[in-house]
Amino acid sequence: MFTGIVEEIGKIAGIQKGAKSAVLTIQAEKVLEDVHIGDSIAVNGVCLTVTSFEKNTYTADVMNETLQRSSLGSLSVGSSVNLEQAMAANGRFGGHIVSGHIDGTGTITQVKRDDNAIWYTIMAEASLMKYIVEKGSITIDGISLTVATVSDTDFQVSIIPHTQANTVLSDRKTGDVVNLETDIIGKYVEKLLQPQKTPEKESKITLEFLAENGF
């Protein structure tokens, strides 16, 4: 589990590509201060497992599902990436609940400066947009951000100078693809409200039934 508060910017030091997979070697410092084999580190918001490490680098396997679902497949040697270790039980919850399980990607359609802030407009598929609400939380490349505005096809966020200086979002430009993880609570609520059907018996609990009975 993560919070979306980026700890440092790392760099891709090597990529070993398989037929449908990859092994990333990532250069880092802060996230390696207390690292162990099997630890989870979010890379641009994607939860990856540490498979080996040295003083300033570590490796992580990326399977086909992750390459298909996220933007990690477009990384190259030298690419900068946002890094966050899994949240410690005694740590501060500075962002929001982030699983590191990417729902999909979005495309930046506009970048606009507003005094000390930068506004990003991001277009996403309808399957993701339904979970994105104004003033709700969204994770973009592993960064916990507040949604400022929402339309049927896109949404906007605004970043402060600190976020600009400490994440790779400041390098993103129009046309770039970013990883998106929507608020996990909304997805669970939707699932729980959907009536479950079994071969033996069809549920009579519907959204209309719940509404009529005060839910």
GROMACS .gro file of C-alpha atoms in nm:
model
  215
    1MET     CA    1   0.000   0.000   0.000
    2PHE     CA    2   0.121   0.349  -0.089
    3THR     CA    3   0.014   0.709  -0.028
    4GLY     CA    4   0.107   0.879  -0.355
    5ILE     CA    5   0.375   1.096  -0.192
    6VAL     CA    6   0.681   1.057  -0.416
    7GLU     CA    7   1.002   1.005  -0.220
    8GLU     CA    8   1.255   1.060  -0.495
    9ILE     CA    9   1.312   1.067  -0.869
   10GLY     CA   10   1.507   0.766  -0.994
   11LYS     CA   11   1.648   0.680  -1.335
   12ILE     CA   12   1.621   0.372  -1.552
   13ALA     CA   13   1.976   0.233  -1.565
   14GLY     CA   14   1.898  -0.076  -1.773
   15ILE     CA   15   1.618  -0.267  -1.943
   16GLN     CA   16   1.635  -0.637  -2.020
   17LYS     CA   17   1.346  -0.723  -2.250
   18GLY     CA   18   1.189  -1.065  -2.278
   19ALA     CA   19   0.933  -1.185  -2.528
   20LYS     CA   20   0.647  -1.026  -2.332
   21SER     CA   21   0.818  -0.908  -2.017
   22ALA     CA   22   1.105  -0.695  -1.892
   23VAL     CA   23   1.352  -0.658  -1.608
   24LEU     CA   24   1.418  -0.298  -1.504
   25THR     CA   25   1.735  -0.180  -1.335
   26ILE     CA   26   1.660   0.141  -1.151
   27GLN     CA   27   1.909   0.388  -1.008
   28ALA     CA   28   1.802   0.531  -0.672
   29GLU     CA   29   1.928   0.641  -0.331
   30LYS     CA   30   1.663   0.723  -0.071
   31VAL     CA   31   1.433   0.425  -0.136
   32LEU     CA   32   1.733   0.192  -0.102
   33GLU     CA   33   1.836   0.307   0.245
   34ASP     CA   34   1.637   0.025   0.410
   35VAL     CA   35   1.553  -0.210   0.124
   36HIS     CA   36   1.513  -0.589   0.127
   37ILE     CA   37   1.452  -0.851  -0.139
   38GLY     CA   38   1.076  -0.877  -0.187
   39ASP     CA   39   1.000  -0.518  -0.084
   40SER     CA   40   0.750  -0.320  -0.291
   41ILE     CA   41   0.847   0.008  -0.456
   42ALA     CA   42   0.607   0.204  -0.675
   43VAL     CA   43   0.761   0.308  -1.008
   44ASN     CA   44   0.553   0.581  -1.173
   45GLY     CA   45   0.269   0.448  -0.961
   46VAL     CA   46   0.317   0.081  -1.051
   47CYS     CA   47   0.386  -0.153  -0.758
   48LEU     CA   48   0.696  -0.359  -0.844
   49THR     CA   49   0.886  -0.611  -0.630
   50VAL     CA   50   1.258  -0.569  -0.558
   51THR     CA   51   1.433  -0.879  -0.692
   52SER     CA   52   1.795  -0.771  -0.630
   53PHE     CA   53   1.977  -0.458  -0.520
   54GLU     CA   54   2.319  -0.300  -0.487
   55LYS     CA   55   2.431   0.028  -0.331
   56ASN     CA   56   2.261   0.259  -0.580
   57THR     CA   57   2.053   0.032  -0.805
   58TYR     CA   58   1.787  -0.236  -0.781
   59THR     CA   59   1.604  -0.462  -1.023
   60ALA     CA   60   1.236  -0.542  -1.066
   61ASP     CA   61   1.050  -0.781  -1.294
   62VAL     CA   62   0.767  -0.646  -1.510
   63MET     CA   63   0.519  -0.898  -1.648
   64ASN     CA   64   0.314  -0.872  -1.966
   65GLU     CA   65  -0.006  -0.762  -1.789
   66THR     CA   66   0.178  -0.466  -1.635
   67LEU     CA   67   0.338  -0.366  -1.965
   68GLN     CA   68  -0.002  -0.375  -2.134
   69ARG     CA   69  -0.185  -0.184  -1.862
   70SER     CA   70   0.072   0.088  -1.786
   71SER     CA   71   0.323   0.316  -1.956
   72LEU     CA   72   0.626   0.123  -1.827
   73GLY     CA   73   0.676  -0.036  -2.168
   74SER     CA   74   0.763   0.305  -2.314
   75LEU     CA   75   1.050   0.367  -2.069
   76SER     CA   76   1.405   0.377  -2.201
   77VAL     CA   77   1.748   0.390  -2.042
   78GLY     CA   78   1.786   0.733  -1.884
   79SER     CA   79   1.413   0.787  -1.825
   80SER     CA   80   1.326   0.954  -1.495
   81VAL     CA   81   1.070   0.779  -1.276
   82ASN     CA   82   0.879   0.862  -0.958
   83LEU     CA   83   0.966   0.626  -0.670
   84GLU     CA   84   0.783   0.555  -0.345
   85GLN     CA   85   0.841   0.277  -0.094
   86ALA     CA   86   0.544   0.093   0.052
   87MET     CA   87   0.393   0.281   0.344
   88ALA     CA   88   0.524   0.195   0.689
   89ALA     CA   89   0.263   0.115   0.954
   90ASN     CA   90   0.393   0.400   1.171
   91GLY     CA   91   0.416   0.652   0.887
   92ARG     CA   92   0.205   0.959   0.810
   93PHE     CA   93  -0.072   0.913   0.554
   94GLY     CA   94   0.007   1.225   0.351
   95GLY     CA   95  -0.178   1.140   0.030
   96HIS     CA   96  -0.462   0.889  -0.017
   97ILE     CA   97  -0.501   0.510  -0.036
   98VAL     CA   98  -0.292   0.396  -0.334
   99SER     CA   99  -0.259   0.028  -0.420
  100GLY     CA  100  -0.001   0.060  -0.698
  101HIS     CA  101  -0.232  -0.139  -0.928
  102ILE     CA  102  -0.275   0.077  -1.236
  103ASP     CA  103  -0.626   0.098  -1.382
  104GLY     CA  104  -0.505   0.227  -1.718
  105THR     CA  105  -0.339   0.522  -1.884
  106GLY     CA  106  -0.438   0.873  -1.987
  107THR     CA  107  -0.301   1.121  -2.237
  108ILE     CA  108  -0.205   1.479  -2.154
  109THR     CA  109  -0.391   1.712  -2.389
  110GLN     CA  110  -0.295   2.049  -2.239
  111VAL     CA  111  -0.033   2.196  -2.005
  112LYS     CA  112  -0.094   2.552  -1.889
  113ARG     CA  113   0.086   2.767  -1.633
  114ASP     CA  114  -0.121   2.966  -1.381
  115ASP     CA  115   0.116   3.188  -1.181
  116ASN     CA  116   0.307   2.944  -0.957
  117ALA     CA  117   0.091   2.642  -1.051
  118ILE     CA  118   0.074   2.424  -1.361
  119TRP     CA  119  -0.255   2.285  -1.489
  120TYR     CA  120  -0.268   1.950  -1.668
  121THR     CA  121  -0.566   1.834  -1.872
  122ILE     CA  122  -0.571   1.456  -1.911
  123MET     CA  123  -0.796   1.256  -2.143
  124ALA     CA  124  -0.896   0.904  -2.037
  125GLU     CA  125  -1.134   0.631  -2.146
  126ALA     CA  126  -1.492   0.628  -2.020
  127SER     CA  127  -1.417   0.314  -1.816
  128LEU     CA  128  -1.180   0.525  -1.602
  129MET     CA  129  -1.361   0.859  -1.615
  130LYS     CA  130  -1.663   0.718  -1.430
  131TYR     CA  131  -1.450   0.683  -1.116
  132ILE     CA  132  -1.300   1.034  -1.134
  133VAL     CA  133  -1.491   1.301  -0.941
  134GLU     CA  134  -1.433   1.670  -0.882
  135LYS     CA  135  -1.229   1.730  -0.564
  136GLY     CA  136  -1.166   1.357  -0.541
  137SER     CA  137  -0.826   1.188  -0.546
  138ILE     CA  138  -0.639   1.056  -0.849
  139THR     CA  139  -0.294   0.900  -0.877
  140ILE     CA  140  -0.096   1.016  -1.182
  141ASP     CA  141   0.238   0.838  -1.235
  142GLY     CA  142   0.231   0.756  -0.864
  143ILE     CA  143   0.152   1.111  -0.747
  144SER     CA  144  -0.148   1.168  -0.523
  145LEU     CA  145  -0.335   1.469  -0.665
  146THR     CA  146  -0.672   1.638  -0.625
  147VAL     CA  147  -0.904   1.647  -0.924
  148ALA     CA  148  -0.995   2.009  -0.998
  149THR     CA  149  -1.247   1.971  -1.282
  150VAL     CA  150  -1.407   1.681  -1.468
  151SER     CA  151  -1.584   1.645  -1.804
  152ASP     CA  152  -1.716   1.340  -1.985
  153THR     CA  153  -1.380   1.278  -2.157
  154ASP     CA  154  -1.108   1.442  -1.947
  155PHE     CA  155  -1.013   1.593  -1.613
  156GLN     CA  156  -0.777   1.857  -1.480
  157VAL     CA  157  -0.527   1.873  -1.195
  158SER     CA  158  -0.304   2.154  -1.080
  159ILE     CA  159   0.039   2.104  -0.923
  160ILE     CA  160   0.225   2.330  -0.683
  161PRO     CA  161   0.597   2.420  -0.713
  162HIS     CA  162   0.696   2.148  -0.462
  163THR     CA  163   0.533   1.877  -0.673
  164GLN     CA  164   0.692   2.022  -0.984
  165ALA     CA  165   1.038   2.013  -0.826
  166ASN     CA  166   1.013   1.666  -0.673
  167THR     CA  167   0.836   1.455  -0.937
  168VAL     CA  168   0.868   1.382  -1.307
  169LEU     CA  169   0.529   1.537  -1.383
  170SER     CA  170   0.705   1.865  -1.459
  171ASP     CA  171   0.874   1.688  -1.755
  172ARG     CA  172   0.544   1.572  -1.902
  173LYS     CA  173   0.411   1.753  -2.210
  174THR     CA  174   0.113   1.743  -2.441
  175GLY     CA  175   0.076   1.398  -2.596
  176ASP     CA  176   0.258   1.212  -2.318
  177VAL     CA  177   0.096   0.903  -2.168
  178VAL     CA  178   0.065   0.880  -1.787
  179ASN     CA  179  -0.035   0.598  -1.551
  180LEU     CA  180  -0.368   0.641  -1.374
  181GLU     CA  181  -0.502   0.476  -1.061
  182THR     CA  182  -0.849   0.589  -0.962
  183ASP     CA  183  -0.977   0.606  -0.605
  184ILE     CA  184  -0.998   0.248  -0.479
  185ILE     CA  185  -1.301   0.321  -0.261
  186GLY     CA  186  -1.521   0.407  -0.560
  187LYS     CA  187  -1.441   0.077  -0.732
  188TYR     CA  188  -1.530  -0.131  -0.426
  189VAL     CA  189  -1.854   0.060  -0.370
  190GLU     CA  190  -1.956  -0.002  -0.732
  191LYS     CA  191  -1.877  -0.373  -0.701
  192LEU     CA  192  -2.075  -0.411  -0.381
  193LEU     CA  193  -2.378  -0.239  -0.532
  194GLN     CA  194  -2.389  -0.474  -0.828
  195PRO     CA  195  -2.628  -0.766  -0.769
  196GLN     CA  196  -2.450  -1.100  -0.776
  197LYS     CA  197  -2.594  -1.383  -0.983
  198THR     CA  198  -2.532  -1.752  -0.923
  199PRO     CA  199  -2.634  -2.054  -1.132
  200GLU     CA  200  -2.863  -2.168  -0.850
  201LYS     CA  201  -3.036  -1.843  -0.765
  202GLU     CA  202  -3.065  -1.495  -0.911
  203SER     CA  203  -3.042  -1.212  -0.661
  204LYS     CA  204  -3.351  -0.993  -0.625
  205ILE     CA  205  -3.148  -0.708  -0.478
  206THR     CA  206  -3.125  -0.432  -0.737
  207LEU     CA  207  -3.018  -0.068  -0.728
  208GLU     CA  208  -3.389   0.025  -0.741
  209PHE     CA  209  -3.464  -0.201  -0.442
  210LEU     CA  210  -3.183  -0.043  -0.240
  211ALA     CA  211  -3.300   0.309  -0.325
  212GLU     CA  212  -3.657   0.232  -0.228
  213ASN     CA  213  -3.541   0.102   0.109
  214GLY     CA  214  -3.326   0.398   0.201
  215PHE     CA  215  -2.983   0.285   0.082
   0.00000   0.00000   0.00000
